[in-house]
Tab-separated table of C-alpha atoms in Angstrom:
chain	number	residue	atom	x	y	z
I	1	UNK	CA	0.000	0.000	0.000
I	2	UNK	CA	1.201	3.511	-0.750
I	3	UNK	CA	1.603	5.358	2.530
I	4	UNK	CA	-0.537	8.441	2.320
I	5	UNK	CA	1.797	11.269	3.239
I	6	UNK	CA	0.562	14.074	1.047
I	7	UNK	CA	-2.651	15.735	2.115
I	8	UNK	CA	-4.408	18.279	-0.013
I	9	UNK	CA	-5.319	21.362	1.956
I	10	UNK	CA	-8.114	22.878	-0.094
I	11	UNK	CA	-10.488	25.656	0.810
I	12	UNK	CA	-11.186	23.956	4.136
I	13	UNK	CA	-8.235	24.304	6.515
I	14	UNK	CA	-6.604	21.501	6.821
I	15	UNK	CA	-1.388	14.277	16.635
I	16	UNK	CA	3.790	-1.220	33.215
I	17	UNK	CA	7.533	-1.405	33.670
I	18	UNK	CA	8.243	0.452	30.535
I	19	UNK	CA	6.286	3.428	31.767
I	20	UNK	CA	8.542	3.647	34.794
I	21	UNK	CA	11.661	3.803	32.643
I	22	UNK	CA	10.229	6.781	30.792
I	23	UNK	CA	10.414	9.020	33.866
I	24	UNK	CA	6.917	10.278	33.206
I	25	UNK	CA	5.191	13.167	34.883
I	26	UNK	CA	1.750	11.981	35.943
I	27	UNK	CA	-1.579	13.754	36.257
I	28	UNK	CA	-4.314	12.017	38.220
I	29	UNK	CA	-6.861	14.805	38.013
I	30	UNK	CA	-8.175	17.295	40.567
I	31	UNK	CA	-8.064	16.598	44.268
I	32	UNK	CA	-10.748	14.117	45.209
I	33	UNK	CA	-10.919	12.495	41.774
I	34	UNK	CA	-9.544	8.986	42.049
I	35	UNK	CA	-7.901	7.135	39.205
I	36	UNK	CA	-7.211	3.448	39.508
I	37	UNK	CA	-5.695	0.480	37.731
I	38	UNK	CA	-8.962	0.228	35.817
I	39	UNK	CA	-8.786	3.809	34.537
I	40	UNK	CA	-8.073	4.464	30.890
I	41	UNK	CA	-4.419	5.433	30.472
I	42	UNK	CA	-3.182	8.264	28.293
I	43	UNK	CA	0.356	9.168	27.224
I	44	UNK	CA	1.054	12.674	25.962
I	45	UNK	CA	3.952	15.087	25.475
I	46	UNK	CA	5.378	17.769	27.717
I	47	UNK	CA	5.594	21.338	26.395
I	48	UNK	CA	3.322	22.835	23.748
I	49	UNK	CA	-0.184	21.601	24.522
I	50	UNK	CA	0.709	20.105	27.908
I	51	UNK	CA	-1.326	22.558	30.008
I	52	UNK	CA	-4.325	22.356	27.686
I	53	UNK	CA	-4.320	18.561	27.730
I	54	UNK	CA	-3.960	18.390	31.525
I	55	UNK	CA	-6.858	20.803	31.960
I	56	UNK	CA	-9.015	18.780	29.584
I	57	UNK	CA	-8.321	15.500	31.387
I	58	UNK	CA	-8.781	17.078	34.823
I	59	UNK	CA	-12.114	18.523	33.734
I	60	UNK	CA	-13.183	15.140	32.388
I	61	UNK	CA	-12.186	13.283	35.540
I	62	UNK	CA	-14.009	15.721	37.798
I	63	UNK	CA	-17.313	14.941	36.094
I	64	UNK	CA	-16.796	11.299	35.056
I	65	UNK	CA	-15.875	9.405	38.212
I	66	UNK	CA	-16.707	6.078	36.564
I	67	UNK	CA	-14.636	6.776	33.424
I	68	UNK	CA	-11.465	8.381	34.705
I	69	UNK	CA	-8.285	8.830	32.698
I	70	UNK	CA	-4.736	8.599	34.051
I	71	UNK	CA	-2.501	10.981	32.112
I	72	UNK	CA	1.294	10.601	31.931
I	73	UNK	CA	3.473	13.093	30.065
I	74	UNK	CA	6.845	12.469	28.444
I	75	UNK	CA	9.552	14.444	26.675
I	76	UNK	CA	9.232	14.139	22.903
I	77	UNK	CA	12.495	12.354	22.067
I	78	UNK	CA	12.123	9.614	24.672
I	79	UNK	CA	8.437	9.170	23.936
I	80	UNK	CA	8.788	8.382	20.229
I	81	UNK	CA	11.051	5.400	20.803
I	82	UNK	CA	9.475	4.104	23.999
I	83	UNK	CA	5.858	4.204	22.852
I	84	UNK	CA	6.671	2.148	19.768
I	85	UNK	CA	8.360	-0.422	21.993
I	86	UNK	CA	5.427	-0.459	24.420
I	87	UNK	CA	2.799	-0.785	21.709
I	88	UNK	CA	4.807	-3.487	19.967
I	89	UNK	CA	4.854	-5.457	23.201
I	90	UNK	CA	1.112	-5.041	23.686
I	91	UNK	CA	1.722	-2.800	26.701
I	92	UNK	CA	0.760	0.562	25.271
I	93	UNK	CA	-1.611	2.990	26.980
I	94	UNK	CA	-5.314	3.143	26.178
I	95	UNK	CA	-4.785	6.462	24.355
I	96	UNK	CA	-1.771	6.276	22.036
I	97	UNK	CA	-0.493	9.716	21.022
I	98	UNK	CA	0.819	9.778	17.471
I	99	UNK	CA	1.299	11.521	14.148
I	100	UNK	CA	-0.249	9.124	11.623
I	101	UNK	CA	1.743	7.855	8.641
I	102	UNK	CA	4.046	4.860	8.592
I	103	UNK	CA	4.298	4.541	12.363
I	104	UNK	CA	0.507	4.295	12.611
I	105	UNK	CA	0.519	1.733	9.810
I	106	UNK	CA	3.018	-0.377	11.748
I	107	UNK	CA	0.601	-0.401	14.684
I	108	UNK	CA	-2.281	-1.351	12.391
I	109	UNK	CA	-0.300	-4.150	10.742
I	110	UNK	CA	0.544	-5.539	14.194
I	111	UNK	CA	-3.101	-5.427	15.304
I	112	UNK	CA	-2.302	-3.077	18.181
I	113	UNK	CA	-4.822	-0.279	17.546
I	114	UNK	CA	-8.606	-0.332	17.257
I	115	UNK	CA	-10.557	0.406	14.088
I	116	UNK	CA	-12.547	3.572	14.829
I	117	UNK	CA	-14.550	3.625	11.602
I	118	UNK	CA	-17.790	2.379	13.177
I	119	UNK	CA	-17.420	4.870	16.018
I	120	UNK	CA	-17.258	7.748	13.519
I	121	UNK	CA	-20.148	6.330	11.497
I	122	UNK	CA	-22.277	6.158	14.647
I	123	UNK	CA	-21.216	9.642	15.739
I	124	UNK	CA	-21.345	11.834	12.607
I	125	UNK	CA	-21.095	14.974	14.745
I	126	UNK	CA	-17.606	13.890	15.803
I	127	UNK	CA	-16.526	13.216	12.230
I	128	UNK	CA	-18.021	16.485	11.027
I	129	UNK	CA	-16.146	18.601	13.594
I	130	UNK	CA	-12.825	18.036	11.835
I	131	UNK	CA	-11.241	19.525	8.773
I	132	UNK	CA	-11.543	16.603	6.328
I	133	UNK	CA	-7.976	16.743	5.017
I	134	UNK	CA	-6.646	16.456	8.576
I	135	UNK	CA	-8.978	13.616	9.551
I	136	UNK	CA	-7.744	11.699	6.500
I	137	UNK	CA	-4.286	11.350	8.055
I	138	UNK	CA	-5.661	8.779	10.476
I	139	UNK	CA	-6.934	6.534	7.683
I	140	UNK	CA	-5.097	3.347	6.673
I	141	UNK	CA	-6.505	1.147	3.893
I	142	UNK	CA	-9.835	2.958	4.032
I	143	UNK	CA	-10.343	2.557	7.773
I	144	UNK	CA	-9.826	5.136	10.525
I	145	UNK	CA	-7.353	4.185	13.251
I	146	UNK	CA	-6.469	7.618	14.619
I	147	UNK	CA	-8.457	10.783	15.365
I	148	UNK	CA	-6.972	14.324	15.449
I	149	UNK	CA	-6.561	15.664	18.975
I	150	UNK	CA	-5.040	19.136	18.786
I	151	UNK	CA	-3.720	21.693	16.293
I	152	UNK	CA	-2.250	22.214	12.832
I	153	UNK	CA	1.553	22.320	13.017
I	154	UNK	CA	3.304	23.387	9.823
I	155	UNK	CA	7.033	24.056	10.055
I	156	UNK	CA	7.747	27.801	10.225
I	157	UNK	CA	10.854	29.977	9.820
I	158	UNK	CA	11.030	32.130	12.964
I	159	UNK	CA	13.360	35.126	13.220
I	160	UNK	CA	14.467	37.826	15.654
I	161	UNK	CA	13.428	41.189	14.199
I	162	UNK	CA	15.854	43.142	16.377
I	163	UNK	CA	18.806	41.184	15.008
I	164	UNK	CA	17.681	41.739	11.440
I	165	UNK	CA	17.370	45.453	12.166
I	166	UNK	CA	20.869	45.395	13.608
I	167	UNK	CA	22.403	44.291	10.306
I	168	UNK	CA	19.866	46.119	8.138
I	169	UNK	CA	18.389	43.005	6.511
I	170	UNK	CA	15.048	41.406	5.726
I	171	UNK	CA	13.968	37.765	6.197
I	172	UNK	CA	15.080	35.651	3.227
I	173	UNK	CA	12.600	34.951	0.463
I	174	UNK	CA	15.004	32.839	-1.600
I	175	UNK	CA	17.739	30.338	-0.797
I	176	UNK	CA	20.332	32.687	-2.300
I	177	UNK	CA	19.180	35.454	0.045
I	178	UNK	CA	19.397	33.035	2.967
I	179	UNK	CA	22.978	32.115	2.121
I	180	UNK	CA	23.898	35.787	1.692
I	181	UNK	CA	22.697	36.533	5.220
I	182	UNK	CA	25.087	34.021	6.808
I	183	UNK	CA	28.310	36.057	6.554
I	184	UNK	CA	26.475	39.239	7.568
I	185	UNK	CA	25.206	37.744	10.803
I	186	UNK	CA	28.535	36.066	11.508
I	187	UNK	CA	30.335	39.386	11.062
I	188	UNK	CA	28.020	40.843	13.706
I	189	UNK	CA	28.795	38.010	16.125
I	190	UNK	CA	25.366	36.423	15.689
I	191	UNK	CA	24.702	32.790	14.783
I	192	UNK	CA	22.538	32.768	11.636
I	193	UNK	CA	20.492	29.703	12.673
I	194	UNK	CA	19.773	27.891	15.922
I	195	UNK	CA	19.425	24.120	15.631
I	196	UNK	CA	18.695	21.342	18.135
I	197	UNK	CA	20.907	18.861	16.302
I	198	UNK	CA	21.262	16.424	19.184
I	199	UNK	CA	17.590	15.536	18.739
I	200	UNK	CA	18.129	14.847	15.011
I	201	UNK	CA	14.498	15.418	13.974
I	202	UNK	CA	14.977	19.217	13.740
I	203	UNK	CA	17.595	18.502	11.023
I	204	UNK	CA	14.843	16.828	9.026
I	205	UNK	CA	12.873	20.047	8.590
I	206	UNK	CA	15.662	21.383	6.385
I	207	UNK	CA	15.684	18.322	4.160
I	208	UNK	CA	11.886	18.181	3.923
I	209	UNK	CA	11.495	21.782	2.801
I	210	UNK	CA	14.464	21.802	0.441
I	211	UNK	CA	13.301	18.633	-1.304
I	212	UNK	CA	9.781	20.052	-1.573
I	213	UNK	CA	11.016	23.360	-2.996
I	214	UNK	CA	13.459	21.723	-5.417
I	215	UNK	CA	11.476	18.744	-6.641
I	216	UNK	CA	7.927	19.145	-5.371
I	217	UNK	CA	5.925	16.800	-3.107
I	218	UNK	CA	6.031	13.880	-5.541
I	219	UNK	CA	9.677	13.224	-4.674
I	220	UNK	CA	8.816	12.162	-1.156
I	221	UNK	CA	5.603	10.509	-2.311
I	222	UNK	CA	7.790	8.148	-4.369
I	223	UNK	CA	10.029	7.495	-1.355
I	224	UNK	CA	7.024	6.772	0.840
I	225	UNK	CA	5.641	4.465	-1.858
I	226	UNK	CA	8.871	2.426	-1.687
I	227	UNK	CA	9.794	3.003	-5.319
I	228	UNK	CA	13.222	1.503	-6.082
I	229	UNK	CA	16.119	3.984	-5.759
I	230	UNK	CA	13.701	6.785	-4.864
I	231	UNK	CA	16.279	8.311	-2.526
I	232	UNK	CA	18.564	8.876	-5.519
I	233	UNK	CA	16.227	11.517	-6.919
I	234	UNK	CA	18.341	14.554	-7.926
I	235	UNK	CA	16.176	16.770	-5.693
I	236	UNK	CA	17.315	14.808	-2.625
I	237	UNK	CA	20.964	15.043	-3.650
I	238	UNK	CA	20.700	18.781	-4.300
I	239	UNK	CA	18.925	19.350	-0.980
I	240	UNK	CA	21.610	17.464	0.952
I	241	UNK	CA	24.320	19.374	-0.919
I	242	UNK	CA	22.740	22.696	0.008
I	243	UNK	CA	22.541	21.627	3.647
I	244	UNK	CA	26.252	20.841	3.695
I	245	UNK	CA	27.030	24.127	1.976
I	246	UNK	CA	25.108	25.913	4.726
I	247	UNK	CA	27.047	23.964	7.357
I	248	UNK	CA	30.340	24.844	5.645
I	249	UNK	CA	29.368	28.514	5.592
I	250	UNK	CA	28.847	28.477	9.364
I	251	UNK	CA	25.105	28.818	9.055
I	252	UNK	CA	24.337	26.979	12.302
I	253	UNK	CA	25.263	27.908	15.843
I	254	UNK	CA	28.505	26.432	17.125
I	255	UNK	CA	27.901	23.137	18.900
I	256	UNK	CA	24.488	22.578	17.301
I	257	UNK	CA	24.959	18.817	17.468
I	258	UNK	CA	24.944	18.933	21.272
I	259	UNK	CA	21.773	21.028	21.620
I	260	UNK	CA	18.602	19.087	22.529
I	261	UNK	CA	15.288	20.382	21.255
I	262	UNK	CA	13.460	18.948	24.276
I	263	UNK	CA	15.228	21.487	26.498
I	264	UNK	CA	14.032	24.369	24.268
I	265	UNK	CA	17.637	25.609	24.205
I	266	UNK	CA	17.428	26.045	20.443
I	267	UNK	CA	14.490	28.450	20.786
I	268	UNK	CA	16.186	30.347	23.606
I	269	UNK	CA	19.099	31.224	21.339
I	270	UNK	CA	16.712	33.207	19.143
I	271	UNK	CA	14.780	35.185	21.736
I	272	UNK	CA	17.938	35.945	23.732
I	273	UNK	CA	19.588	37.407	20.646
I	274	UNK	CA	22.298	34.783	20.133
I	275	UNK	CA	20.834	33.381	16.901
I	276	UNK	CA	18.867	35.188	14.218
I	277	UNK	CA	16.585	32.417	12.964
I	278	UNK	CA	15.255	28.948	13.645
I	279	UNK	CA	13.358	26.529	11.416
I	280	UNK	CA	10.926	24.791	13.749
I	281	UNK	CA	7.381	23.546	14.096
I	282	UNK	CA	4.382	25.788	14.580
I	283	UNK	CA	4.099	24.179	18.014
I	284	UNK	CA	7.049	26.105	19.459
I	285	UNK	CA	5.043	29.334	19.428
I	286	UNK	CA	3.248	28.040	22.507
I	287	UNK	CA	6.568	27.534	24.293
I	288	UNK	CA	7.868	30.917	23.142
I	289	UNK	CA	4.722	32.506	24.494
I	290	UNK	CA	5.392	30.910	27.872
I	291	UNK	CA	9.178	31.317	28.068
I	292	UNK	CA	9.602	34.622	26.239
I	293	UNK	CA	6.321	36.506	26.752
I	294	UNK	CA	7.876	39.928	26.252
I	295	UNK	CA	9.403	38.915	22.920
I	296	UNK	CA	5.978	37.743	21.776
I	297	UNK	CA	4.062	40.751	23.103
I	298	UNK	CA	6.402	43.354	21.643
I	299	UNK	CA	6.694	41.598	18.305
I	300	UNK	CA	10.405	40.759	18.511
I	301	UNK	CA	9.747	37.280	17.152
I	302	UNK	CA	8.687	37.234	13.520
I	303	UNK	CA	7.736	34.296	11.314
I	304	UNK	CA	7.632	33.563	7.632
I	305	UNK	CA	7.532	30.730	5.100
I	306	UNK	CA	10.512	28.722	3.891
I	307	UNK	CA	12.433	30.353	1.011
I	308	UNK	CA	12.100	29.381	-2.620
I	309	UNK	CA	14.954	27.715	-4.513
I	310	UNK	CA	15.953	28.994	-7.947
I	311	UNK	CA	14.837	26.587	-10.657
I	312	UNK	CA	12.832	24.514	-8.203
I	313	UNK	CA	9.708	22.662	-9.307
I	314	UNK	CA	7.928	22.877	-5.953
I	315	UNK	CA	5.121	25.297	-5.214
I	316	UNK	CA	6.346	28.009	-2.782
I	317	UNK	CA	3.112	27.541	-0.835
I	318	UNK	CA	3.759	23.851	-0.157
I	319	UNK	CA	4.284	23.050	3.516
I	320	UNK	CA	5.695	20.273	5.675
I	321	UNK	CA	5.103	19.340	9.304
I	322	UNK	CA	2.253	17.758	11.220
I	323	UNK	CA	-1.359	18.242	10.125
I	324	UNK	CA	-2.192	17.421	13.771
I	325	UNK	CA	-1.420	14.917	16.482
I	326	UNK	CA	-3.782	11.991	16.912
I	327	UNK	CA	-5.291	9.602	19.419
I	328	UNK	CA	-5.342	5.922	18.569
I	329	UNK	CA	-7.033	3.504	20.938
I	330	UNK	CA	-5.156	0.379	22.000
I	331	UNK	CA	-6.775	-2.841	20.872
I	332	UNK	CA	-5.403	-4.391	24.072
I	333	UNK	CA	-7.342	-2.050	26.373
I	334	UNK	CA	-10.248	-3.437	28.385
I	335	UNK	CA	-13.799	-2.806	27.191
I	336	UNK	CA	-14.280	-0.313	30.023
I	337	UNK	CA	-11.108	1.551	29.094
I	338	UNK	CA	-12.120	1.655	25.428
I	339	UNK	CA	-15.565	2.991	26.329
I	340	UNK	CA	-14.043	5.723	28.506
I	341	UNK	CA	-11.646	6.643	25.708
I	342	UNK	CA	-14.358	6.911	23.070
I	343	UNK	CA	-16.642	8.855	25.391
I	344	UNK	CA	-13.810	11.315	26.045
I	345	UNK	CA	-13.141	11.701	22.317
I	346	UNK	CA	-16.849	12.306	21.775
I	347	UNK	CA	-17.487	14.983	24.390
I	348	UNK	CA	-14.298	15.652	26.339
I	349	UNK	CA	-12.163	17.187	23.609
I	350	UNK	CA	-12.841	19.983	21.130
I	351	UNK	CA	-15.711	21.159	23.274
I	352	UNK	CA	-15.875	24.942	23.679
I	353	UNK	CA	-13.495	24.967	26.648
I	354	UNK	CA	-10.875	22.745	25.020
I	355	UNK	CA	-10.993	24.544	21.658
I	356	UNK	CA	-10.644	27.948	23.294
I	357	UNK	CA	-7.847	26.599	25.484
I	358	UNK	CA	-5.865	25.602	22.404
I	359	UNK	CA	-6.382	29.012	20.826
I	360	UNK	CA	-5.411	30.793	24.045
I	361	UNK	CA	-2.199	28.739	24.136
I	362	UNK	CA	-1.230	29.974	20.675
I	363	UNK	CA	-2.451	27.062	18.557
I	364	UNK	CA	-4.853	26.574	15.630
I	365	UNK	CA	-7.311	23.730	16.410
I	366	UNK	CA	-8.030	21.401	13.480
I	367	UNK	CA	-11.791	21.949	13.620
I	368	UNK	CA	-14.243	23.912	11.541
I	369	UNK	CA	-15.761	27.294	12.257
I	370	UNK	CA	-13.020	28.901	14.346
I	371	UNK	CA	-12.144	31.898	12.170
I	372	UNK	CA	-13.886	34.354	14.485
I	373	UNK	CA	-12.154	32.950	17.557
I	374	UNK	CA	-8.757	33.191	15.896
I	375	UNK	CA	-9.391	36.793	14.907
I	376	UNK	CA	-10.338	37.664	18.496
I	377	UNK	CA	-7.132	36.203	19.978
I	378	UNK	CA	-4.215	38.352	21.191
I	379	UNK	CA	-2.133	35.998	19.051
I	380	UNK	CA	-4.277	36.579	15.976
I	381	UNK	CA	-1.327	37.565	13.764
I	382	UNK	CA	0.449	34.247	14.265
I	383	UNK	CA	-2.727	32.157	14.342
I	384	UNK	CA	-4.085	33.639	11.125
I	385	UNK	CA	-0.629	33.245	9.553
I	386	UNK	CA	-0.652	29.516	10.345
I	387	UNK	CA	-4.303	29.221	9.317
I	388	UNK	CA	-3.456	30.840	5.987
I	389	UNK	CA	-0.399	28.635	5.452
I	390	UNK	CA	-2.470	25.503	5.847
I	391	UNK	CA	-5.568	26.764	4.063
I	392	UNK	CA	-3.619	27.853	0.993
I	393	UNK	CA	-1.163	24.962	0.832
I	394	UNK	CA	-1.373	22.850	-2.334
I	395	UNK	CA	0.287	20.039	-0.354
I	396	UNK	CA	0.978	19.342	3.313
I	397	UNK	CA	3.625	16.634	3.671
I	398	UNK	CA	3.653	14.778	6.966
I	399	UNK	CA	6.984	14.820	8.829
I	400	UNK	CA	9.063	12.150	7.130
I	401	UNK	CA	10.143	10.357	10.290
I	402	UNK	CA	6.475	9.669	11.014
I	403	UNK	CA	5.377	9.101	7.422
I	404	UNK	CA	7.940	6.341	6.861
I	405	UNK	CA	8.089	2.976	8.562
I	406	UNK	CA	9.855	3.041	11.929
I	407	UNK	CA	12.928	1.264	10.521
I	408	UNK	CA	13.259	3.687	7.618
I	409	UNK	CA	12.568	6.726	9.763
I	410	UNK	CA	15.236	5.787	12.299
I	411	UNK	CA	17.800	5.105	9.579
I	412	UNK	CA	16.997	8.401	7.872
I	413	UNK	CA	17.501	10.469	11.028
I	414	UNK	CA	20.750	8.696	11.862
I	415	UNK	CA	22.166	9.260	8.387
I	416	UNK	CA	20.906	12.831	8.149
I	417	UNK	CA	22.776	13.548	11.364
I	418	UNK	CA	25.901	12.338	9.569
I	419	UNK	CA	25.165	14.727	6.696
I	420	UNK	CA	25.017	17.708	9.055
I	421	UNK	CA	28.251	16.568	10.709
I	422	UNK	CA	29.894	16.217	7.260
I	423	UNK	CA	30.746	12.559	7.906
I	424	UNK	CA	29.029	11.198	4.791
I	425	UNK	CA	28.284	12.544	1.323
I	426	UNK	CA	24.847	13.012	-0.278
I	427	UNK	CA	25.533	10.012	-2.535
I	428	UNK	CA	26.385	7.856	0.467
I	429	UNK	CA	23.190	8.987	2.179
I	430	UNK	CA	21.110	8.057	-0.886
I	431	UNK	CA	22.777	4.668	-1.235
I	432	UNK	CA	22.233	3.811	2.427
I	433	UNK	CA	18.608	4.922	2.364
I	434	UNK	CA	17.823	3.087	-0.870
I	435	UNK	CA	18.790	-0.090	0.969
I	436	UNK	CA	16.026	0.565	3.526
I	437	UNK	CA	13.226	0.769	0.948
I	438	UNK	CA	10.482	-1.694	1.758
I	439	UNK	CA	11.719	-2.305	5.303
């Protein structure tokens, strides 16, 4: 089956013992609300939507004593590996937090997640709440196995306006302009780009956008479809070459390979004036709003789309990132846990309180009819920017590490790290990745 990684975003705007090793931060609900071994279990991520999710679960538990949910939160990098291990062992939580794509398909193939198609058919109001192109990301072989649970998250180029004013420059609209900015910022003692290279997945945003701009979305569609030698596409080679040229030019902050994105140290470099720009997900706006409120309020942090590449075939409006995060329901959960999970999906999330909570946090919920609420937000400039990015995108490519199978995704991140460290060539990367096709 061809993994569905490209989603059209049309006029409608377009997720036991092992748990101990994850060093999770638990949330059992408000005082007086008991959760037990029979409660539905939910694993989510720290940062970003953490406060909104905790409030939603606490509110649910306070009014559903017989259907409580035990929430545990994990740092992103640890979660991605550990949840796949837990689900593979049949020990995953009732609510499995995910992104769709190839990782979801691996769960489906292993029989670890429940088919939610009948649930949506019986509850058309739930299905109708979502933007159709986002909901489609939870579909595998015509059946729904994951339901969107938060906000649209395209990758955005953030920049520090004060630093651009300092060198008398404007945000880059083309790759050539981006490269020309590097020596100017370096001469001023400013790192051109922050990067959480230790986490590896932030590196991927550069490859995703460059390939899209150079060759268009079909290049990755062929990779995701396991076409022989798809990684040898000239667009991939050119993108990797440009990345290494940027590294050679000193485009990234010194020591980028030791900076972890989970610590938000990459973002801090931008709002503290040490780095001019960062290519990161739309989700970091929520963290910036929390950790650098003054920079958000006074407009120091700007945002724009990824530059075009001369001669590229890709549409400049194409975007990459996460259409949303999703809830899948473990097929190994008890009937009571499954019922609690589905009841929560039906009435506990994307109600008025939850939707407004997401907007207040600086996020764009993936539901219909929110234009007025976005316009009324103090963060309306960013929210409408993201809304417009997604609404006008001819393609929205799911983050490659989630779109591919787990084996391919892991190999890709490991080898891309070697590209950024200049330890392998683009041809070596392509050859290694071609060997993973179909795995």
